[in-house]
Short mmCIF file of C-alpha atoms and ligand atoms in Angstrom, two decimals:
data_model
loop_
_atom_site.label_atom_id
_atom_site.label_comp_id
_atom_site.label_asym_id
_atom_site.label_seq_id
_atom_site.Cartn_x
_atom_site.Cartn_y
_atom_site.Cartn_z
CA MET A 1 6.38 -2.52 -27.99
CA PRO A 2 3.32 -0.16 -27.67
CA ALA A 3 3.74 3.44 -25.87
CA PHE A 4 2.90 3.79 -22.40
CA SER A 5 0.61 6.15 -21.89
CA ASN A 6 2.03 8.88 -20.49
CA ARG A 7 0.19 9.91 -17.73
CA LEU A 8 1.91 7.16 -15.92
CA SER A 9 5.36 6.97 -17.82
CA GLY A 10 5.59 10.85 -16.73
CA ILE A 11 3.76 9.99 -12.99
CA THR A 12 6.93 10.66 -11.11
CA GLY A 13 7.48 13.81 -13.41
CA GLY A 14 11.15 12.46 -13.69
CA GLY A 15 14.63 12.77 -11.12
CA ASP A 16 14.82 11.12 -7.84
CA ASP A 17 13.85 13.42 -6.04
CA GLY A 18 16.40 12.52 -2.79
CA TRP A 19 14.72 9.09 -2.44
CA SER A 20 18.33 7.64 -3.55
CA LEU A 21 19.38 7.73 -0.17
CA PHE A 22 16.75 6.20 1.25
CA TYR A 23 17.08 3.28 -1.30
CA ARG A 24 20.85 3.28 -0.70
CA ALA A 25 20.34 3.03 3.08
CA ARG A 26 17.79 0.01 2.55
CA ALA A 27 20.41 -2.10 0.56
CA LEU A 28 23.06 -1.28 2.80
CA LYS A 29 20.60 -1.95 5.54
CA ASP A 30 19.94 -5.83 3.63
CA ALA A 31 23.46 -6.64 2.91
CA GLY A 32 24.33 -6.80 6.97
CA GLU A 33 25.29 -3.22 7.92
CA PRO A 34 24.19 -1.87 10.60
CA VAL A 35 22.14 1.06 9.46
CA LEU A 36 19.89 2.98 11.91
CA GLU A 37 16.87 4.10 10.06
CA LEU A 38 15.09 7.52 10.84
CA THR A 39 13.58 7.82 7.21
CA ILE A 40 9.76 6.33 6.51
CA GLY A 41 6.88 6.87 8.43
CA GLU A 42 6.83 3.16 10.29
CA HIS A 43 6.27 2.81 13.95
CA ASP A 44 8.31 0.37 15.66
CA THR A 45 6.60 -1.25 17.19
CA ARG A 46 3.70 -4.08 14.86
CA THR A 47 -0.03 -3.95 14.63
CA ALA A 48 -1.52 -4.85 18.12
CA PRO A 49 -1.77 -8.82 19.16
CA ASP A 50 -5.84 -8.22 19.98
CA ILE A 51 -6.26 -6.73 16.42
CA LEU A 52 -4.21 -9.71 14.94
CA ASP A 53 -6.46 -12.24 16.62
CA ALA A 54 -10.05 -9.50 15.63
CA MET A 55 -8.38 -10.08 11.79
CA ALA A 56 -7.78 -13.91 12.13
CA ALA A 57 -11.28 -14.67 13.87
CA SER A 58 -13.10 -12.89 11.30
CA ALA A 59 -11.24 -14.74 8.74
CA ARG A 60 -11.81 -18.21 10.33
CA GLY A 61 -15.28 -17.40 10.63
CA GLY A 62 -15.39 -16.65 6.95
CA HIS A 63 -15.20 -13.23 6.09
CA THR A 64 -12.69 -13.91 2.91
CA GLY A 65 -15.59 -13.62 0.35
CA TYR A 66 -16.25 -10.20 -1.25
CA ALA A 67 -16.95 -7.71 1.38
CA ALA A 68 -19.24 -4.84 0.44
CA VAL A 69 -17.87 -2.43 -1.46
CA PRO A 70 -18.37 0.75 0.17
CA GLY A 71 -17.01 -0.66 3.12
CA THR A 72 -18.86 -2.68 6.16
CA ARG A 73 -21.58 -1.07 7.82
CA ASP A 74 -19.69 -1.93 11.11
CA LEU A 75 -16.68 -0.25 9.80
CA ARG A 76 -18.55 2.95 7.58
CA GLU A 77 -20.22 3.69 11.29
CA LEU A 78 -17.22 3.73 13.53
CA VAL A 79 -15.04 5.66 10.87
CA ALA A 80 -17.99 8.35 10.97
CA ARG A 81 -18.62 8.61 14.55
CA ARG A 82 -14.82 9.34 15.05
CA LEU A 83 -15.06 12.05 13.20
CA GLN A 84 -18.31 13.06 14.71
CA SER A 85 -16.32 13.37 18.42
CA LEU A 86 -13.42 15.08 16.61
CA ALA A 87 -15.16 17.97 15.88
CA ASN A 88 -19.02 17.35 15.49
CA ILE A 89 -19.24 16.93 12.14
CA PRO A 90 -22.85 15.19 10.91
CA TYR A 91 -21.02 12.54 9.82
CA GLY A 92 -23.23 8.70 8.80
CA PRO A 93 -21.78 5.78 7.43
CA GLU A 94 -23.00 7.06 4.03
CA ASN A 95 -21.03 9.61 4.12
CA VAL A 96 -17.93 7.06 3.88
CA LEU A 97 -15.84 4.79 1.58
CA ILE A 98 -13.25 2.18 3.30
CA THR A 99 -10.23 2.43 1.16
CA PRO A 100 -7.39 0.47 0.88
CA GLY A 101 -4.77 2.59 2.86
CA GLY A 102 -5.14 6.71 2.74
CA GLN A 103 -3.17 6.56 -0.20
CA SER A 104 -5.10 5.37 -2.56
CA ALA A 105 -7.79 7.30 -0.30
CA LEU A 106 -5.84 10.59 -2.17
CA PHE A 107 -5.91 9.23 -5.81
CA ALA A 108 -9.64 8.43 -5.37
CA ALA A 109 -10.52 11.98 -4.04
CA HIS A 110 -8.38 13.50 -7.15
CA SER A 111 -10.14 11.35 -9.40
CA LEU A 112 -13.35 12.78 -8.37
CA ALA A 113 -12.17 16.12 -7.87
CA CYS A 114 -10.47 16.33 -11.08
CA ASP A 115 -10.36 16.21 -15.09
CA HIS A 116 -7.79 15.55 -17.31
CA GLY A 117 -5.71 18.64 -17.51
CA ASP A 118 -7.00 20.58 -14.36
CA THR A 119 -5.04 22.40 -12.20
CA ALA A 120 -4.55 20.61 -8.61
CA LEU A 121 -3.42 22.44 -5.80
CA LEU A 122 -0.41 21.64 -2.52
CA PHE A 123 1.76 23.28 -0.48
CA ASP A 124 5.50 22.77 -0.65
CA PRO A 125 6.81 20.74 1.58
CA TYR A 126 4.94 17.69 1.11
CA TYR A 127 4.32 13.81 1.59
CA ALA A 128 6.32 12.64 -1.53
CA THR A 129 3.66 10.73 -3.31
CA TYR A 130 1.29 13.69 -3.91
CA PRO A 131 2.31 15.43 -6.80
CA GLY A 132 2.02 11.73 -8.31
CA THR A 133 -1.04 11.19 -7.61
CA ILE A 134 -2.27 14.19 -8.89
CA ARG A 135 -0.39 13.42 -12.20
CA GLY A 136 -1.40 9.97 -11.74
CA VAL A 137 -5.11 11.17 -12.38
CA GLY A 138 -4.05 12.88 -15.05
CA ALA A 139 -4.24 16.34 -13.67
CA VAL A 140 -1.59 18.96 -13.27
CA PRO A 141 0.35 19.91 -9.84
CA ARG A 142 0.56 23.51 -8.85
CA ALA A 143 2.73 23.77 -5.64
CA VAL A 144 2.38 26.98 -2.67
CA ALA A 145 5.24 27.12 -0.61
CA ALA A 146 4.77 27.40 2.74
CA ARG A 147 7.84 29.35 4.68
CA PRO A 148 9.86 27.87 7.45
CA GLU A 149 9.82 31.53 8.89
CA ASP A 150 6.07 30.73 9.17
CA GLY A 151 6.36 27.62 11.11
CA PHE A 152 5.20 26.07 7.39
CA GLN A 153 1.94 27.52 7.94
CA PRO A 154 1.08 28.39 4.33
CA ARG A 155 -0.23 31.72 3.78
CA GLU A 156 -3.92 32.46 2.34
CA ALA A 157 -2.63 35.29 0.42
CA ASP A 158 0.15 33.05 -1.51
CA LEU A 159 -2.47 30.76 -1.90
CA MET A 160 -4.81 33.36 -3.49
CA ASP A 161 -2.50 34.18 -5.69
CA ALA A 162 -1.86 30.35 -7.18
CA SER A 163 -4.99 29.17 -7.05
CA GLU A 164 -6.35 31.28 -10.06
CA GLY A 165 -8.55 28.17 -12.35
CA ALA A 166 -7.80 25.61 -10.34
CA LYS A 167 -10.30 22.71 -9.02
CA SER A 168 -8.60 21.49 -5.95
CA LEU A 169 -6.04 22.08 -2.83
CA LEU A 170 -4.96 19.10 -0.87
CA ILE A 171 -3.76 20.26 2.80
CA ASN A 172 -2.35 18.18 5.04
CA THR A 173 -2.26 18.73 8.84
CA PRO A 174 -0.91 17.15 11.35
CA ASN A 175 1.55 17.88 8.56
CA ASN A 176 4.41 15.33 6.53
CA PRO A 177 6.84 16.74 6.52
CA THR A 178 6.98 19.49 8.99
CA GLY A 179 5.01 18.65 12.01
CA ALA A 180 2.99 21.74 11.81
CA VAL A 181 -0.78 21.61 12.60
CA TYR A 182 -2.34 24.37 10.94
CA SER A 183 -4.06 26.75 13.18
CA ASP A 184 -7.43 28.12 13.75
CA ALA A 185 -6.32 30.93 11.49
CA THR A 186 -4.65 29.43 8.51
CA LEU A 187 -7.54 26.93 8.51
CA GLU A 188 -10.51 30.38 7.96
CA GLY A 189 -7.28 31.47 5.49
CA ILE A 190 -7.60 28.45 3.60
CA ALA A 191 -11.33 28.22 3.75
CA ARG A 192 -11.61 31.73 2.95
CA VAL A 193 -9.98 30.68 -0.84
CA ALA A 194 -11.95 27.90 -1.02
CA GLU A 195 -15.25 29.61 -1.08
CA ALA A 196 -13.86 32.52 -3.53
CA ARG A 197 -12.33 30.04 -5.97
CA ASP A 198 -14.89 27.07 -6.04
CA LEU A 199 -12.36 24.37 -4.86
CA TRP A 200 -12.65 20.74 -3.79
CA VAL A 201 -10.86 20.78 -0.58
CA ILE A 202 -8.67 17.34 -0.22
CA SER A 203 -7.87 17.08 3.59
CA ASP A 204 -5.42 14.65 4.44
CA GLU A 205 -5.68 13.96 8.08
CA VAL A 206 -4.15 11.04 9.11
CA TYR A 207 -1.94 11.84 11.69
CA ASP A 208 -5.06 13.24 13.48
CA ALA A 209 -3.84 11.03 16.52
CA GLN A 210 -0.30 12.53 16.38
CA VAL A 211 -1.14 15.82 18.16
CA TRP A 212 2.08 17.13 20.38
CA GLU A 213 0.54 20.80 20.84
CA GLY A 214 -2.86 22.83 20.28
CA THR A 215 -5.78 20.59 18.76
CA HIS A 216 -6.27 19.45 15.16
CA ARG A 217 -9.29 21.01 13.90
CA PRO A 218 -10.40 18.73 10.94
CA PHE A 219 -11.15 20.75 7.69
CA ALA A 220 -14.49 19.72 6.91
CA SER A 221 -15.83 21.16 10.36
CA MET A 222 -15.09 24.65 8.92
CA PRO A 223 -18.03 26.83 8.26
CA GLY A 224 -18.86 26.13 4.84
CA MET A 225 -16.73 23.70 3.87
CA PHE A 226 -18.29 20.00 4.99
CA GLY A 227 -19.92 19.87 0.97
CA ARG A 228 -16.12 20.67 -0.68
CA THR A 229 -14.01 18.42 1.57
CA LEU A 230 -13.07 15.34 0.84
CA THR A 231 -11.48 14.37 4.29
CA VAL A 232 -8.42 11.40 3.89
CA GLY A 233 -7.87 9.45 6.83
CA SER A 234 -6.31 5.93 7.66
CA LEU A 235 -6.32 3.43 10.53
CA SER A 236 -2.06 3.44 9.23
CA LYS A 237 -0.46 5.50 11.99
CA SER A 238 -3.13 5.44 14.62
CA HIS A 239 -2.67 1.77 15.43
CA ALA A 240 0.14 1.17 13.80
CA MET A 241 -1.46 -1.15 11.15
CA THR A 242 0.25 0.17 7.84
CA GLY A 243 0.19 -3.42 6.70
CA SER A 244 -3.47 -4.03 6.54
CA ARG A 245 -3.54 -1.17 4.17
CA LEU A 246 -7.26 0.43 5.70
CA GLY A 247 -7.99 3.86 5.27
CA TRP A 248 -11.36 6.19 3.96
CA ILE A 249 -12.98 8.96 2.05
CA ALA A 250 -15.03 11.04 4.32
CA GLY A 251 -17.39 13.39 2.01
CA SER A 252 -20.83 14.10 0.96
CA ALA A 253 -23.58 11.36 0.90
CA GLU A 254 -23.47 12.51 -3.27
CA ALA A 255 -18.86 12.44 -3.36
CA ILE A 256 -19.13 9.37 -1.64
CA GLY A 257 -21.85 7.29 -4.23
CA HIS A 258 -19.26 8.56 -7.00
CA LEU A 259 -16.51 7.15 -5.47
CA ILE A 260 -18.39 4.46 -4.89
CA ASN A 261 -18.58 3.70 -8.43
CA LEU A 262 -14.85 4.38 -8.72
CA SER A 263 -13.86 1.67 -5.92
CA THR A 264 -16.43 -1.17 -7.91
CA HIS A 265 -14.32 -0.18 -11.15
CA THR A 266 -10.84 -0.19 -9.47
CA THR A 267 -10.33 -1.80 -5.63
CA TYR A 268 -13.37 -3.75 -5.51
CA GLY A 269 -13.40 -2.99 -2.13
CA VAL A 270 -11.47 -3.95 0.77
CA PRO A 271 -10.66 -7.96 2.55
CA GLY A 272 -13.74 -8.23 5.14
CA TYR A 273 -11.71 -9.31 7.85
CA ILE A 274 -9.45 -6.90 7.75
CA GLN A 275 -12.46 -4.40 7.74
CA ASP A 276 -13.21 -6.45 11.08
CA ALA A 277 -9.84 -5.87 12.72
CA GLY A 278 -10.40 -2.45 11.55
CA ALA A 279 -13.68 -1.61 13.33
CA TYR A 280 -12.35 -3.94 16.33
CA ALA A 281 -9.60 -1.41 16.94
CA LEU A 282 -11.44 1.93 16.34
CA SER A 283 -14.24 0.72 18.55
CA ARG A 284 -11.52 0.35 21.33
CA GLY A 285 -11.41 4.09 21.31
CA PRO A 286 -9.00 6.78 21.93
CA LYS A 287 -6.91 5.57 24.17
CA VAL A 288 -5.44 3.39 22.28
CA GLU A 289 -4.72 4.83 19.89
CA ALA A 290 -2.84 7.95 22.50
CA GLU A 291 -0.52 4.65 23.15
CA VAL A 292 0.63 4.19 19.76
CA ALA A 293 1.32 7.89 19.75
CA ALA A 294 2.84 8.51 23.10
CA PRO A 295 6.61 6.85 21.55
CA PHE A 296 6.68 9.84 19.29
CA ARG A 297 5.71 12.50 21.04
CA ARG A 298 8.36 11.13 23.65
CA ARG A 299 11.25 10.96 20.76
CA ARG A 300 9.92 14.20 20.11
CA ASP A 301 10.71 16.07 23.10
CA MET A 302 14.03 14.12 23.17
CA VAL A 303 14.96 15.96 19.69
CA LEU A 304 13.77 19.64 20.71
CA ALA A 305 16.20 18.54 24.53
CA ARG A 306 19.21 17.95 22.15
CA LEU A 307 18.65 20.83 20.59
CA ALA A 308 18.10 23.61 23.02
CA ASP A 309 21.71 24.32 24.21
CA GLN A 310 22.90 25.23 20.92
CA GLN A 311 22.35 28.13 17.83
CA ALA A 312 23.00 26.23 14.68
CA ILE A 313 20.97 23.55 14.07
CA LYS A 314 17.36 24.91 14.12
CA ALA A 315 13.94 22.41 14.81
CA ILE A 316 10.69 23.73 14.02
CA PRO A 317 8.87 22.28 16.80
CA PRO A 318 6.32 19.93 15.45
CA ALA A 319 3.32 20.56 17.13
CA GLY A 320 2.64 17.15 15.31
CA ALA A 321 3.24 13.78 13.55
CA MET A 322 6.28 10.76 13.73
CA TYR A 323 8.84 13.23 12.62
CA VAL A 324 11.55 16.29 12.82
CA MET A 325 12.43 18.97 10.65
CA LEU A 326 16.15 19.98 11.29
CA ASP A 327 17.13 23.26 9.39
CA ILE A 328 20.97 22.06 9.00
CA ARG A 329 21.40 25.35 6.65
CA ALA A 330 24.44 26.15 8.69
CA THR A 331 26.29 22.62 7.49
CA GLY A 332 26.72 24.96 3.77
CA LEU A 333 25.32 21.56 3.19
CA SER A 334 22.35 20.65 1.10
CA GLY A 335 20.15 18.05 3.30
CA LEU A 336 20.70 15.25 0.00
CA GLU A 337 23.95 16.25 0.60
CA PHE A 338 23.66 15.77 4.53
CA GLY A 339 22.23 12.58 4.17
CA GLU A 340 24.38 11.21 1.62
CA MET A 341 27.39 11.99 4.26
CA LEU A 342 25.66 10.90 7.49
CA LEU A 343 24.73 7.63 5.88
CA ASP A 344 28.48 7.36 5.14
CA GLU A 345 30.48 8.12 8.17
CA GLU A 346 28.07 7.69 10.72
CA ARG A 347 25.59 4.86 9.51
CA VAL A 348 22.87 6.61 10.09
CA ALA A 349 19.71 7.30 7.20
CA ILE A 350 17.27 10.20 7.26
CA MET A 351 15.67 11.92 4.52
CA PRO A 352 16.73 14.82 2.26
CA GLY A 353 13.99 18.02 2.88
CA GLU A 354 14.58 17.65 -1.44
CA SER A 355 12.76 14.57 -0.96
CA PHE A 356 9.27 16.95 -0.15
CA GLY A 357 10.22 19.66 -2.26
CA GLU A 358 11.92 22.97 -2.82
CA ALA A 359 10.67 25.01 0.16
CA ALA A 360 12.54 21.95 2.40
CA LYS A 361 16.04 22.57 0.65
CA GLY A 362 18.18 22.45 2.96
CA HIS A 363 16.42 20.85 5.85
CA ILE A 364 16.36 16.78 6.76
CA ARG A 365 13.69 15.28 8.12
CA VAL A 366 14.27 12.47 11.05
CA ALA A 367 11.31 10.51 11.71
CA LEU A 368 11.33 9.41 15.31
CA THR A 369 10.66 5.84 14.47
CA LEU A 370 13.12 3.49 16.88
CA PRO A 371 13.04 1.88 20.03
CA ASP A 372 14.86 5.07 22.12
CA GLU A 373 17.51 3.30 23.52
CA ILE A 374 19.27 3.25 19.86
CA PHE A 375 16.36 6.53 18.64
CA ALA A 376 19.36 8.01 21.07
CA GLU A 377 22.48 6.48 19.64
CA ALA A 378 20.75 7.32 16.06
CA LEU A 379 20.54 11.25 17.68
CA ASP A 380 24.20 11.07 19.36
CA ARG A 381 26.18 10.02 15.91
CA LEU A 382 23.72 12.50 14.06
CA PHE A 383 24.77 15.30 16.21
CA ALA A 384 28.70 14.41 16.12
CA PHE A 385 28.50 14.35 12.55
CA THR A 386 26.73 18.06 12.56
CA ALA A 387 29.46 19.78 14.90
CA ARG A 388 32.01 18.18 12.95
CA LYS A 389 31.14 19.73 9.97
CA LEU A 390 30.16 23.13 11.26
CA ALA A 391 34.14 22.88 12.25
CA GLU A 392 35.17 21.67 8.86
CA LYS A 393 33.34 24.89 7.84
CA ALA A 394 34.43 27.28 10.12
CA ALA A 395 38.20 26.32 9.34
N1 LIG B 401 -0.71 10.93 4.02
C1 LIG B 401 0.63 10.97 4.11
C2 LIG B 401 0.98 12.50 4.57
C3 LIG B 401 1.38 10.35 4.78
O1 LIG B 401 2.53 10.29 5.42
C4 LIG B 401 1.24 9.08 4.12
C5 LIG B 401 2.23 7.91 4.74
O2 LIG B 401 3.52 7.76 4.75
C6 LIG B 401 -0.10 8.63 3.65
C7 LIG B 401 -0.87 9.81 3.78
C8 LIG B 401 -0.81 7.33 3.14
O3 LIG B 401 -1.16 6.60 4.36
P1 LIG B 401 -1.62 4.84 4.86
O4 LIG B 401 -1.64 4.89 2.65
O5 LIG B 401 -0.73 3.91 4.88
O6 LIG B 401 -2.80 4.97 4.89
#
């Protein structure tokens, strides 16, 4: 057999990065074990029936052939308008490419920004696919640590130190896994470095509908940043449409032109009936997005209330997204050890911090993705387990 390309055979960088725990939890569930899963960012509700009706009507109406590769005019316009309404960014339909989900948009954006061997920056902790996405286009990931003591807001000086010779920087606000929403000061610092180092900024804003504190400021709206920013978005989180695979990249018309060429030679677009469902969903406005987001805010508050009367386990209160990071270092366990034992002893599955990079070691990520009552039960078990481990350590 001929050799596989290094680019793909090395895409994960080796090691399981804590994902073995997730697969074990899934295997237990498939075998009928009652595992309470607080792992990946998937809603406990499904796509709303009216969105599905719009999808079915479009398909039945014949929108099942090849759709326009850049995306339908309607959807591109609605995405542009949504970005305009968030921060008055002068986007029109020519500034938007529709993609099969945010993940493929991240890949496409890095393909545009980086040549083989180029350095692509990202902040650690990071969404688990980021380094592989960068390797997948032949670029080399370079992680810059954001610190728990800063609430995981990256420091300008750290970024400046690490960014010499880099081509791109991937940012994510609201952030998965930390829940940080970047402050104006953080974004201004990033903008200064982007300018000084002439970086492309790939801004992953798929959680822009889930903000609990402060406001989300799209990076493209920062002074002078429009031309160098590729904004990634998606209906996965905002409309519970994870399985529809519907996302976008917004950027300069010239950038989008190159990205349309990439789509022509890779995905050849997104199914028209899915796009029509997405257009219908977006046309319902921000109220619907707030309704989809509401349970996560409620459950975030449940976790923080449970932690209020103790000192050992700390949360970095998430300002956005559908997760809470817990600092479990007081138990003396690594995130992975904690997760393995919690699954064995309590049948609760979380993601160990190690899945998200070096900076999240000693933490676990709890996804806020079970119905309230079951979520409360999972928290009971999690905190009972934690109390036991703290007692064992003290004994
Ligand atoms: N970016 C972040 C930070 C995510 O957490 C996810 C999914 O969990 C994605 C991108 C990809 O989302 P999708 O491809 O479903 O749009």
